[in-house]
Amino acid sequence: MTRLLFECTNVFRSPGVNSGIQRVVRNIVSQLDSASGEVECVPVLFAHNRLYRVRQLLPGEEGKTPPARAYAWLERLNQAFWRLHGRYEQYWPMRRWHNARRVFFVAGRIVSLPVALALRALRLCGYDPLVQRAEPFEPQPGDQLILLDSSWHAQHFSLVESLKARGIRVIAVIYDLIPITRPEFFEERLKGIFCRWFDWISHQADGYMSISKAVRDEVYQELSHRLGQQAADRLSHGYFHLGSELDLRQAGQPPAQQLSDLFQQRAQVFLAVSTIEPRKNHSYLLDAFELAWAAGSEARLCIIGRIGWKCEALVQRIRQHGEFGHRLFMFNEIDDSGLEYAYKHASALVFSSHAEGFGLPLVEAMQRGLPAMGSDLPVFREIGGDCMAYFDLDHPQTLAELIQRFEASGTFPAARSLDAWHWIDWHASALQLVDGVVRPHAPSGQRNAHST
């Protein structure tokens, strides 16, 4: 029987992180048993230069004890220290002289020794998550390793290469190529990490599974440019769509008081859900709503998302805005329960991103009956079809006019009703991914889910 090995290292190690990739990994892994069918699906992680089978992806009660919490905190501290060490190791004089690099490494070992000893002591006492929730796993030739998690950390490269040399087929899941196609939106360090990873994976992967048809086409074009069209054609290229369930939502948990108060007023509330960073283009939203407010609109803009990078001026603009707390609101620490509440009580979602690999908030909103307005991007057309309203990123007035039309008529300004739109759940998403790996080039069931 074919074995598919789904790599989920970072979610296992950092279960409290809840970005888009972490949400995808958690939900796909949770559906592997029901999606396996004729293949065996095995969640795995990288540790100590080998594979471990994941018995339990997220910690249970055993992870809430003080020693277990201490182990997790120390491990994060140790990882952060060595990431910082690796960054400075690239500078002069370490890059120029071998002895300087060696001295720098020894100094790092000495500085981190107390943390290393504490981790070892806790590990011997059984508080290592690898002991509690995983076990060593031996891959076999013919297995297929699906790099589902954020696998662009260089410390894993040699292990993947050794597995490939042993006859393991490598499939890379591609969420987007935005650090390559639109590098201006990223810090130099993040851009460098991703670009080095893609340079590496383009020579290691036997196939690619993207999270949308638009990304699949971009990946094929990029590989054709780098490797030549014949080499790109020898690789498998598929795509799958994502589900939308909020898996960390706690039933019955009330939303934050400030959030619930926002929806008690009669004015329409437009919801923007995403990390606050340049690519998400919140400044465009502010421009558009300022135009709408100047024309007499009473609509409210509610921004939900953690604060990211290169956004200090934007955050200051929001907090110092004359409408902040009146018609403009921002929440940076909303959990899944609060997000579910906002989706169910808002009037519409607005998503003004410059570039996306998928656009998970669109599906999360629309599947809950919340209509969406979005940038006129190919991937948004792929998701929403005629059931979304689209605006021009070069002209904030186009969004302002959509807001005013919706506010005046009560009818959402899309070509088709949201009732005509349907989407898949995470079970179907996992089936698409498994099928696309097992049957490369011809993944079944991948219709545009907004069609009827």
Short mmCIF file of C-alpha atoms in Angstrom, two decimals:
data_model
loop_
_atom_site.label_atom_id
_atom_site.label_comp_id
_atom_site.label_asym_id
_atom_site.label_seq_id
_atom_site.Cartn_x
_atom_site.Cartn_y
_atom_site.Cartn_z
CA MET A 1 0.00 0.00 0.00
CA THR A 2 1.23 3.49 -0.90
CA ARG A 3 2.20 5.59 2.10
CA LEU A 4 1.84 9.37 2.11
CA LEU A 5 3.88 11.12 4.80
CA PHE A 6 2.43 14.54 5.70
CA GLU A 7 5.08 16.75 7.31
CA CYS A 8 3.69 18.96 10.11
CA THR A 9 6.77 19.92 12.14
CA ASN A 10 6.05 23.56 12.96
CA VAL A 11 2.44 23.02 13.99
CA PHE A 12 3.57 20.20 16.29
CA ARG A 13 6.31 22.37 17.79
CA SER A 14 4.27 25.62 17.98
CA PRO A 15 0.63 24.59 18.46
CA GLY A 16 -0.41 28.02 19.70
CA VAL A 17 0.31 29.76 16.39
CA ASN A 18 -2.82 30.28 14.28
CA SER A 19 -1.77 31.71 10.92
CA GLY A 20 -3.23 30.53 7.61
CA ILE A 21 -0.68 27.76 7.04
CA GLN A 22 -1.09 26.45 10.59
CA ARG A 23 -4.86 26.33 10.11
CA VAL A 24 -4.46 24.37 6.87
CA VAL A 25 -2.02 21.88 8.44
CA ARG A 26 -4.21 21.25 11.49
CA ASN A 27 -7.34 20.67 9.46
CA ILE A 28 -5.76 18.51 6.76
CA VAL A 29 -4.03 16.30 9.35
CA SER A 30 -7.30 15.94 11.27
CA GLN A 31 -8.94 14.52 8.13
CA LEU A 32 -6.20 12.08 7.07
CA ASP A 33 -7.85 8.97 8.51
CA SER A 34 -11.07 9.57 6.58
CA ALA A 35 -9.25 10.69 3.42
CA SER A 36 -6.82 7.75 3.20
CA GLY A 37 -8.87 5.22 1.23
CA GLU A 38 -6.48 3.13 -0.84
CA VAL A 39 -3.37 4.76 0.66
CA GLU A 40 -1.97 5.04 4.17
CA CYS A 41 -1.64 8.64 5.35
CA VAL A 42 0.91 9.24 8.10
CA PRO A 43 1.51 12.62 9.80
CA VAL A 44 5.24 13.04 10.48
CA LEU A 45 7.67 15.64 11.78
CA PHE A 46 11.38 16.36 11.47
CA ALA A 47 13.47 16.05 14.63
CA HIS A 48 17.04 15.00 15.42
CA ASN A 49 17.71 14.52 11.69
CA ARG A 50 15.07 11.81 11.29
CA LEU A 51 11.32 11.33 10.95
CA TYR A 52 8.85 10.84 13.78
CA ARG A 53 5.27 9.62 13.40
CA VAL A 54 2.83 12.06 15.03
CA ARG A 55 0.39 10.28 17.31
CA GLN A 56 -1.24 13.51 18.51
CA LEU A 57 -0.69 16.80 16.70
CA LEU A 58 -1.91 19.21 19.39
CA PRO A 59 -1.12 18.89 23.10
CA GLY A 60 -3.79 17.68 25.49
CA GLU A 61 -3.88 17.90 29.25
CA GLU A 62 -0.34 16.55 29.45
CA GLY A 63 0.89 19.72 27.77
CA LYS A 64 -0.68 22.01 30.38
CA THR A 65 1.41 20.96 33.38
CA PRO A 66 4.01 23.50 34.62
CA PRO A 67 6.99 21.32 33.57
CA ALA A 68 5.50 20.78 30.09
CA ARG A 69 4.89 24.51 29.72
CA ALA A 70 8.44 25.20 30.88
CA TYR A 71 9.80 22.74 28.32
CA ALA A 72 7.81 24.40 25.51
CA TRP A 73 8.99 27.87 26.57
CA LEU A 74 12.63 26.80 26.82
CA GLU A 75 12.47 25.10 23.44
CA ARG A 76 11.08 28.25 21.80
CA LEU A 77 13.80 30.28 23.49
CA ASN A 78 16.47 27.87 22.28
CA GLN A 79 15.14 27.93 18.71
CA ALA A 80 14.97 31.74 18.72
CA PHE A 81 18.55 31.95 19.99
CA TRP A 82 19.92 29.66 17.28
CA ARG A 83 17.92 31.42 14.57
CA LEU A 84 19.53 34.67 15.70
CA HIS A 85 22.91 32.95 15.84
CA GLY A 86 22.45 31.68 12.28
CA ARG A 87 21.57 35.16 11.07
CA TYR A 88 24.72 36.75 12.51
CA GLU A 89 26.83 33.81 11.32
CA GLN A 90 26.34 35.10 7.78
CA TYR A 91 28.17 38.34 8.53
CA TRP A 92 31.86 39.23 8.49
CA PRO A 93 34.18 37.91 9.92
CA MET A 94 32.40 34.54 10.36
CA ARG A 95 31.70 34.29 6.67
CA ARG A 96 35.33 34.95 5.77
CA TRP A 97 37.35 32.95 8.29
CA HIS A 98 36.59 29.39 9.34
CA ASN A 99 38.15 29.86 12.77
CA ALA A 100 36.02 32.91 13.44
CA ARG A 101 32.89 30.91 12.63
CA ARG A 102 34.07 28.10 14.87
CA VAL A 103 34.72 30.48 17.79
CA PHE A 104 31.30 32.07 17.24
CA PHE A 105 29.65 28.62 17.32
CA VAL A 106 31.47 27.61 20.52
CA ALA A 107 30.47 30.90 22.13
CA GLY A 108 26.87 30.19 21.17
CA ARG A 109 27.04 26.74 22.75
CA ILE A 110 28.40 28.22 25.98
CA VAL A 111 25.76 30.96 26.15
CA SER A 112 22.91 28.49 25.47
CA LEU A 113 24.26 25.83 27.85
CA PRO A 114 21.88 26.59 30.77
CA VAL A 115 18.86 26.28 28.47
CA ALA A 116 20.23 23.09 26.89
CA LEU A 117 20.80 21.51 30.32
CA ALA A 118 17.31 22.45 31.51
CA LEU A 119 15.78 20.96 28.35
CA ARG A 120 17.76 17.77 28.79
CA ALA A 121 16.64 17.42 32.40
CA LEU A 122 12.98 17.90 31.47
CA ARG A 123 13.39 15.50 28.55
CA LEU A 124 14.75 12.80 30.87
CA CYS A 125 11.69 13.33 33.06
CA GLY A 126 9.39 12.66 30.09
CA TYR A 127 8.19 16.17 29.27
CA ASP A 128 9.48 16.23 25.69
CA PRO A 129 6.50 16.39 23.26
CA LEU A 130 8.40 13.91 21.05
CA VAL A 131 8.01 11.37 23.85
CA GLN A 132 4.46 12.31 24.74
CA ARG A 133 2.92 12.72 21.28
CA ALA A 134 5.23 11.12 18.68
CA GLU A 135 7.42 8.10 18.03
CA PRO A 136 10.38 7.32 15.72
CA PHE A 137 9.30 6.39 12.20
CA GLU A 138 11.23 4.57 9.49
CA PRO A 139 10.30 5.53 5.91
CA GLN A 140 10.55 3.07 3.05
CA PRO A 141 11.43 3.45 -0.64
CA GLY A 142 8.27 4.30 -2.51
CA ASP A 143 6.83 6.48 0.27
CA GLN A 144 5.84 9.99 -0.69
CA LEU A 145 6.76 12.90 1.60
CA ILE A 146 4.29 15.81 1.36
CA LEU A 147 5.85 19.02 2.69
CA LEU A 148 2.58 20.40 4.03
CA ASP A 149 3.96 22.70 6.72
CA SER A 150 6.25 25.72 6.36
CA SER A 151 9.29 23.65 5.43
CA TRP A 152 11.55 26.51 4.37
CA HIS A 153 13.86 26.30 7.37
CA ALA A 154 17.32 25.30 6.18
CA GLN A 155 17.99 22.87 9.04
CA HIS A 156 15.57 20.41 7.41
CA PHE A 157 17.12 20.50 3.92
CA SER A 158 19.72 17.77 4.48
CA LEU A 159 17.15 15.37 5.93
CA VAL A 160 14.82 15.81 2.95
CA GLU A 161 17.75 15.28 0.58
CA SER A 162 18.74 12.07 2.36
CA LEU A 163 15.16 10.79 2.22
CA LYS A 164 15.00 11.54 -1.48
CA ALA A 165 18.27 9.64 -2.00
CA ARG A 166 16.64 6.64 -0.28
CA GLY A 167 13.80 6.52 -2.82
CA ILE A 168 11.26 8.77 -1.09
CA ARG A 169 9.27 10.92 -3.52
CA VAL A 170 9.06 14.57 -2.42
CA ILE A 171 5.90 16.64 -3.00
CA ALA A 172 5.98 20.34 -2.10
CA VAL A 173 2.76 22.10 -1.10
CA ILE A 174 2.95 25.66 -2.40
CA TYR A 175 0.81 28.28 -0.67
CA ASP A 176 1.98 31.16 -2.86
CA LEU A 177 5.04 32.62 -4.59
CA ILE A 178 4.45 36.17 -3.42
CA PRO A 179 7.92 36.67 -1.85
CA ILE A 180 9.28 36.01 -5.36
CA THR A 181 6.64 37.76 -7.47
CA ARG A 182 6.03 40.72 -5.12
CA PRO A 183 9.17 40.96 -2.92
CA GLU A 184 8.48 44.58 -1.96
CA PHE A 185 5.94 43.43 0.61
CA PHE A 186 8.41 41.47 2.73
CA GLU A 187 11.34 42.11 5.03
CA GLU A 188 14.70 41.21 3.52
CA ARG A 189 15.20 38.32 5.96
CA LEU A 190 11.83 36.69 5.26
CA LYS A 191 12.24 37.21 1.53
CA GLY A 192 15.72 35.67 1.65
CA ILE A 193 14.53 32.61 3.58
CA PHE A 194 11.71 31.93 1.14
CA CYS A 195 13.79 32.50 -1.98
CA ARG A 196 16.54 30.16 -0.74
CA TRP A 197 13.88 27.56 0.03
CA PHE A 198 12.32 27.78 -3.43
CA ASP A 199 15.75 27.61 -5.08
CA TRP A 200 16.32 24.42 -3.10
CA ILE A 201 12.89 22.84 -3.51
CA SER A 202 12.87 23.48 -7.26
CA HIS A 203 15.73 20.95 -7.50
CA GLN A 204 14.40 18.52 -4.89
CA ALA A 205 10.67 18.14 -5.44
CA ASP A 206 9.22 15.49 -7.72
CA GLY A 207 5.87 17.25 -7.78
CA TYR A 208 3.91 20.23 -6.53
CA MET A 209 0.46 20.69 -5.05
CA SER A 210 -0.73 24.30 -4.88
CA ILE A 211 -3.69 25.66 -2.93
CA SER A 212 -5.37 27.17 -6.00
CA LYS A 213 -5.31 26.86 -9.75
CA ALA A 214 -3.86 30.39 -9.96
CA VAL A 215 -0.88 29.40 -7.80
CA ARG A 216 -0.40 26.15 -9.71
CA ASP A 217 -0.09 28.15 -12.93
CA GLU A 218 2.40 30.55 -11.32
CA VAL A 219 4.50 27.65 -10.03
CA TYR A 220 4.59 26.03 -13.46
CA GLN A 221 5.65 29.30 -15.09
CA GLU A 222 8.36 29.93 -12.48
CA LEU A 223 9.76 26.41 -12.80
CA SER A 224 9.68 26.62 -16.59
CA HIS A 225 11.72 29.81 -16.35
CA ARG A 226 14.23 28.31 -13.88
CA LEU A 227 14.53 24.73 -15.15
CA GLY A 228 13.27 24.92 -18.72
CA GLN A 229 9.86 23.83 -19.95
CA GLN A 230 10.84 20.21 -20.60
CA ALA A 231 12.15 19.77 -17.04
CA ALA A 232 9.04 21.47 -15.62
CA ASP A 233 6.80 19.18 -17.67
CA ARG A 234 8.45 16.10 -16.15
CA LEU A 235 7.21 17.17 -12.72
CA SER A 236 3.65 16.74 -11.47
CA HIS A 237 1.57 19.89 -10.97
CA GLY A 238 -1.74 19.81 -9.12
CA TYR A 239 -3.88 21.95 -6.90
CA PHE A 240 -6.48 21.59 -4.19
CA HIS A 241 -8.85 24.01 -2.50
CA LEU A 242 -9.07 24.76 1.21
CA GLY A 243 -11.95 24.30 3.61
CA SER A 244 -13.13 26.99 5.99
CA GLU A 245 -14.08 25.57 9.39
CA LEU A 246 -12.61 27.49 12.34
CA ASP A 247 -11.18 24.51 14.19
CA LEU A 248 -10.10 26.37 17.33
CA ARG A 249 -13.54 27.87 17.97
CA GLN A 250 -14.93 27.09 21.42
CA ALA A 251 -18.70 26.65 21.40
CA GLY A 252 -20.54 28.88 23.84
CA GLN A 253 -17.61 31.22 24.46
CA PRO A 254 -18.87 34.83 24.36
CA PRO A 255 -17.04 37.37 22.20
CA ALA A 256 -15.08 40.27 23.66
CA GLN A 257 -17.43 42.96 24.95
CA GLN A 258 -16.00 45.65 22.66
CA LEU A 259 -16.55 43.40 19.65
CA SER A 260 -20.16 42.59 20.52
CA ASP A 261 -20.89 46.27 21.25
CA LEU A 262 -19.77 47.14 17.73
CA PHE A 263 -22.58 45.09 16.19
CA GLN A 264 -25.35 46.51 18.40
CA GLN A 265 -25.70 49.60 16.21
CA ARG A 266 -27.89 49.70 13.10
CA ALA A 267 -25.13 50.89 10.78
CA GLN A 268 -23.59 48.33 8.42
CA VAL A 269 -20.29 46.79 9.53
CA PHE A 270 -17.70 45.86 6.92
CA LEU A 271 -15.19 43.30 8.15
CA ALA A 272 -11.50 43.10 7.11
CA VAL A 273 -9.76 39.92 8.34
CA SER A 274 -6.02 39.45 7.85
CA THR A 275 -2.62 40.12 9.33
CA ILE A 276 -1.83 43.83 9.18
CA GLU A 277 1.08 44.10 6.74
CA PRO A 278 1.68 45.92 3.44
CA ARG A 279 0.44 43.18 1.10
CA LYS A 280 -3.00 43.20 2.71
CA ASN A 281 -3.39 46.83 1.65
CA HIS A 282 -5.34 48.23 4.60
CA SER A 283 -4.35 51.75 3.54
CA TYR A 284 -6.57 51.27 0.47
CA LEU A 285 -9.49 50.40 2.76
CA LEU A 286 -8.95 53.56 4.77
CA ASP A 287 -8.82 55.63 1.59
CA ALA A 288 -12.04 54.07 0.28
CA PHE A 289 -13.96 54.42 3.53
CA GLU A 290 -12.82 58.01 3.95
CA LEU A 291 -14.34 58.72 0.53
CA ALA A 292 -17.55 56.95 1.52
CA TRP A 293 -17.72 58.79 4.87
CA ALA A 294 -17.14 62.11 3.14
CA ALA A 295 -20.15 61.29 0.94
CA GLY A 296 -22.33 60.71 4.00
CA SER A 297 -21.97 56.97 4.59
CA GLU A 298 -22.52 55.67 8.13
CA ALA A 299 -20.83 52.32 7.37
CA ARG A 300 -18.32 51.01 9.88
CA LEU A 301 -14.98 49.37 9.12
CA CYS A 302 -13.82 46.67 11.55
CA ILE A 303 -10.24 45.41 11.09
CA ILE A 304 -9.40 42.07 12.72
CA GLY A 305 -5.85 40.72 12.59
CA ARG A 306 -2.56 40.63 14.43
CA ILE A 307 0.01 43.35 13.72
CA GLY A 308 2.67 42.13 11.30
CA TRP A 309 5.66 43.83 9.67
CA LYS A 310 6.40 47.11 7.92
CA CYS A 311 3.14 48.61 9.15
CA GLU A 312 4.08 51.10 11.89
CA ALA A 313 2.83 54.12 9.96
CA LEU A 314 -0.41 52.34 9.03
CA VAL A 315 -1.17 51.29 12.61
CA GLN A 316 -0.49 54.84 13.77
CA ARG A 317 -2.82 56.16 11.06
CA ILE A 318 -5.59 53.84 12.25
CA ARG A 319 -5.20 54.61 15.96
CA GLN A 320 -4.97 58.37 15.42
CA HIS A 321 -7.82 58.50 12.89
CA GLY A 322 -10.68 60.81 13.72
CA GLU A 323 -13.16 57.95 13.26
CA PHE A 324 -11.27 55.45 15.43
CA GLY A 325 -13.73 54.10 17.97
CA HIS A 326 -16.67 55.59 16.06
CA ARG A 327 -16.78 54.25 12.51
CA LEU A 328 -13.31 52.65 12.48
CA PHE A 329 -12.30 49.77 14.76
CA MET A 330 -9.30 47.45 15.07
CA PHE A 331 -8.93 44.22 17.07
CA ASN A 332 -5.53 42.51 17.16
CA GLU A 333 -6.16 39.63 19.59
CA ILE A 334 -9.45 38.06 18.47
CA ASP A 335 -9.64 34.25 18.76
CA ASP A 336 -11.64 31.88 16.55
CA SER A 337 -14.77 32.25 18.68
CA GLY A 338 -14.70 36.02 18.28
CA LEU A 339 -13.98 35.69 14.57
CA GLU A 340 -16.97 33.36 14.15
CA TYR A 341 -19.16 35.93 15.91
CA ALA A 342 -17.89 38.73 13.66
CA TYR A 343 -18.50 36.72 10.48
CA LYS A 344 -22.08 35.99 11.55
CA HIS A 345 -22.97 39.58 12.49
CA ALA A 346 -21.14 41.72 9.92
CA SER A 347 -22.77 43.07 6.76
CA ALA A 348 -19.97 42.20 4.33
CA LEU A 349 -16.29 41.24 4.13
CA VAL A 350 -13.82 43.54 2.37
CA PHE A 351 -10.51 42.05 1.21
CA SER A 352 -8.21 44.52 -0.52
CA SER A 353 -5.05 42.39 -0.78
CA HIS A 354 -2.51 43.08 -3.53
CA ALA A 355 -1.76 39.36 -3.96
CA GLU A 356 -2.95 36.06 -2.45
CA GLY A 357 -2.38 32.37 -2.86
CA PHE A 358 -5.95 31.59 -1.89
CA GLY A 359 -7.81 34.06 0.33
CA LEU A 360 -9.08 31.96 3.23
CA PRO A 361 -11.13 34.79 4.85
CA LEU A 362 -13.24 34.99 1.69
CA VAL A 363 -14.29 31.35 2.01
CA GLU A 364 -14.69 31.58 5.77
CA ALA A 365 -17.04 34.56 5.33
CA MET A 366 -19.03 33.39 2.32
CA GLN A 367 -19.61 29.91 3.72
CA ARG A 368 -21.24 31.59 6.71
CA GLY A 369 -23.55 33.65 4.50
CA LEU A 370 -21.47 36.84 4.66
CA PRO A 371 -21.09 38.41 1.20
CA ALA A 372 -17.62 39.53 0.14
CA MET A 373 -16.04 42.38 -1.78
CA GLY A 374 -12.49 41.77 -2.96
CA SER A 375 -9.63 42.92 -5.15
CA ASP A 376 -10.05 41.93 -8.76
CA LEU A 377 -7.46 39.12 -8.59
CA PRO A 378 -7.57 35.85 -10.62
CA VAL A 379 -7.54 33.74 -7.44
CA PHE A 380 -10.49 35.68 -6.00
CA ARG A 381 -12.40 35.12 -9.23
CA GLU A 382 -11.52 31.43 -8.90
CA ILE A 383 -13.04 31.37 -5.41
CA GLY A 384 -15.98 33.74 -5.63
CA GLY A 385 -16.96 33.79 -9.29
CA ASP A 386 -19.94 36.05 -9.95
CA CYS A 387 -21.10 35.77 -6.33
CA MET A 388 -18.50 38.31 -5.15
CA ALA A 389 -18.22 42.03 -5.82
CA TYR A 390 -14.86 43.28 -7.11
CA PHE A 391 -13.11 46.64 -6.93
CA ASP A 392 -10.14 48.26 -8.68
CA LEU A 393 -7.02 48.62 -6.52
CA ASP A 394 -5.94 51.66 -8.53
CA HIS A 395 -9.14 53.52 -7.65
CA PRO A 396 -10.43 53.50 -4.03
CA GLN A 397 -13.55 55.23 -5.33
CA THR A 398 -14.71 51.92 -6.84
CA LEU A 399 -14.92 50.36 -3.36
CA ALA A 400 -16.49 53.51 -1.92
CA GLU A 401 -19.22 53.29 -4.56
CA LEU A 402 -19.87 49.60 -3.78
CA ILE A 403 -20.22 50.47 -0.09
CA GLN A 404 -22.66 53.27 -0.83
CA ARG A 405 -24.73 51.15 -3.24
CA PHE A 406 -25.04 48.36 -0.68
CA GLU A 407 -25.87 50.82 2.09
CA ALA A 408 -28.52 52.61 0.03
CA SER A 409 -30.27 49.60 -1.50
CA GLY A 410 -29.69 46.80 1.00
CA THR A 411 -28.90 44.57 -1.99
CA PHE A 412 -25.35 43.28 -2.25
CA PRO A 413 -23.77 44.53 -5.52
CA ALA A 414 -22.63 41.19 -6.98
CA ALA A 415 -23.75 39.73 -10.32
CA ARG A 416 -25.22 36.62 -8.65
CA SER A 417 -26.72 35.89 -5.26
CA LEU A 418 -24.57 34.24 -2.61
CA ASP A 419 -27.21 31.48 -2.53
CA ALA A 420 -25.74 30.21 -5.82
CA TRP A 421 -22.30 29.75 -4.27
CA HIS A 422 -21.13 26.50 -2.66
CA TRP A 423 -17.82 25.37 -1.24
CA ILE A 424 -16.02 22.32 0.07
CA ASP A 425 -15.18 21.41 3.67
CA TRP A 426 -11.80 20.29 5.05
CA HIS A 427 -12.67 16.62 4.45
CA ALA A 428 -13.12 17.29 0.73
CA SER A 429 -9.99 19.44 0.76
CA ALA A 430 -7.95 16.55 2.18
CA LEU A 431 -9.45 14.21 -0.44
CA GLN A 432 -8.39 16.60 -3.21
CA LEU A 433 -4.86 16.78 -1.84
CA VAL A 434 -4.49 13.01 -1.46
CA ASP A 435 -5.98 12.38 -4.89
CA GLY A 436 -3.72 14.98 -6.50
CA VAL A 437 -0.64 13.29 -5.04
CA VAL A 438 -1.69 9.74 -5.88
CA ARG A 439 -2.91 10.65 -9.38
CA PRO A 440 -0.55 13.41 -10.50
CA HIS A 441 -1.58 15.74 -13.32
CA ALA A 442 -5.23 14.67 -13.04
CA PRO A 443 -6.62 15.41 -9.57
CA SER A 444 -10.33 14.63 -9.56
CA GLY A 445 -13.16 16.63 -8.10
CA GLN A 446 -11.47 19.99 -8.49
CA ARG A 447 -14.30 22.04 -9.83
CA ASN A 448 -14.61 25.70 -9.00
CA ALA A 449 -16.69 25.28 -5.89
CA HIS A 450 -18.74 28.46 -6.48
CA SER A 451 -20.45 26.84 -9.49
CA THR A 452 -23.79 25.14 -9.09
#
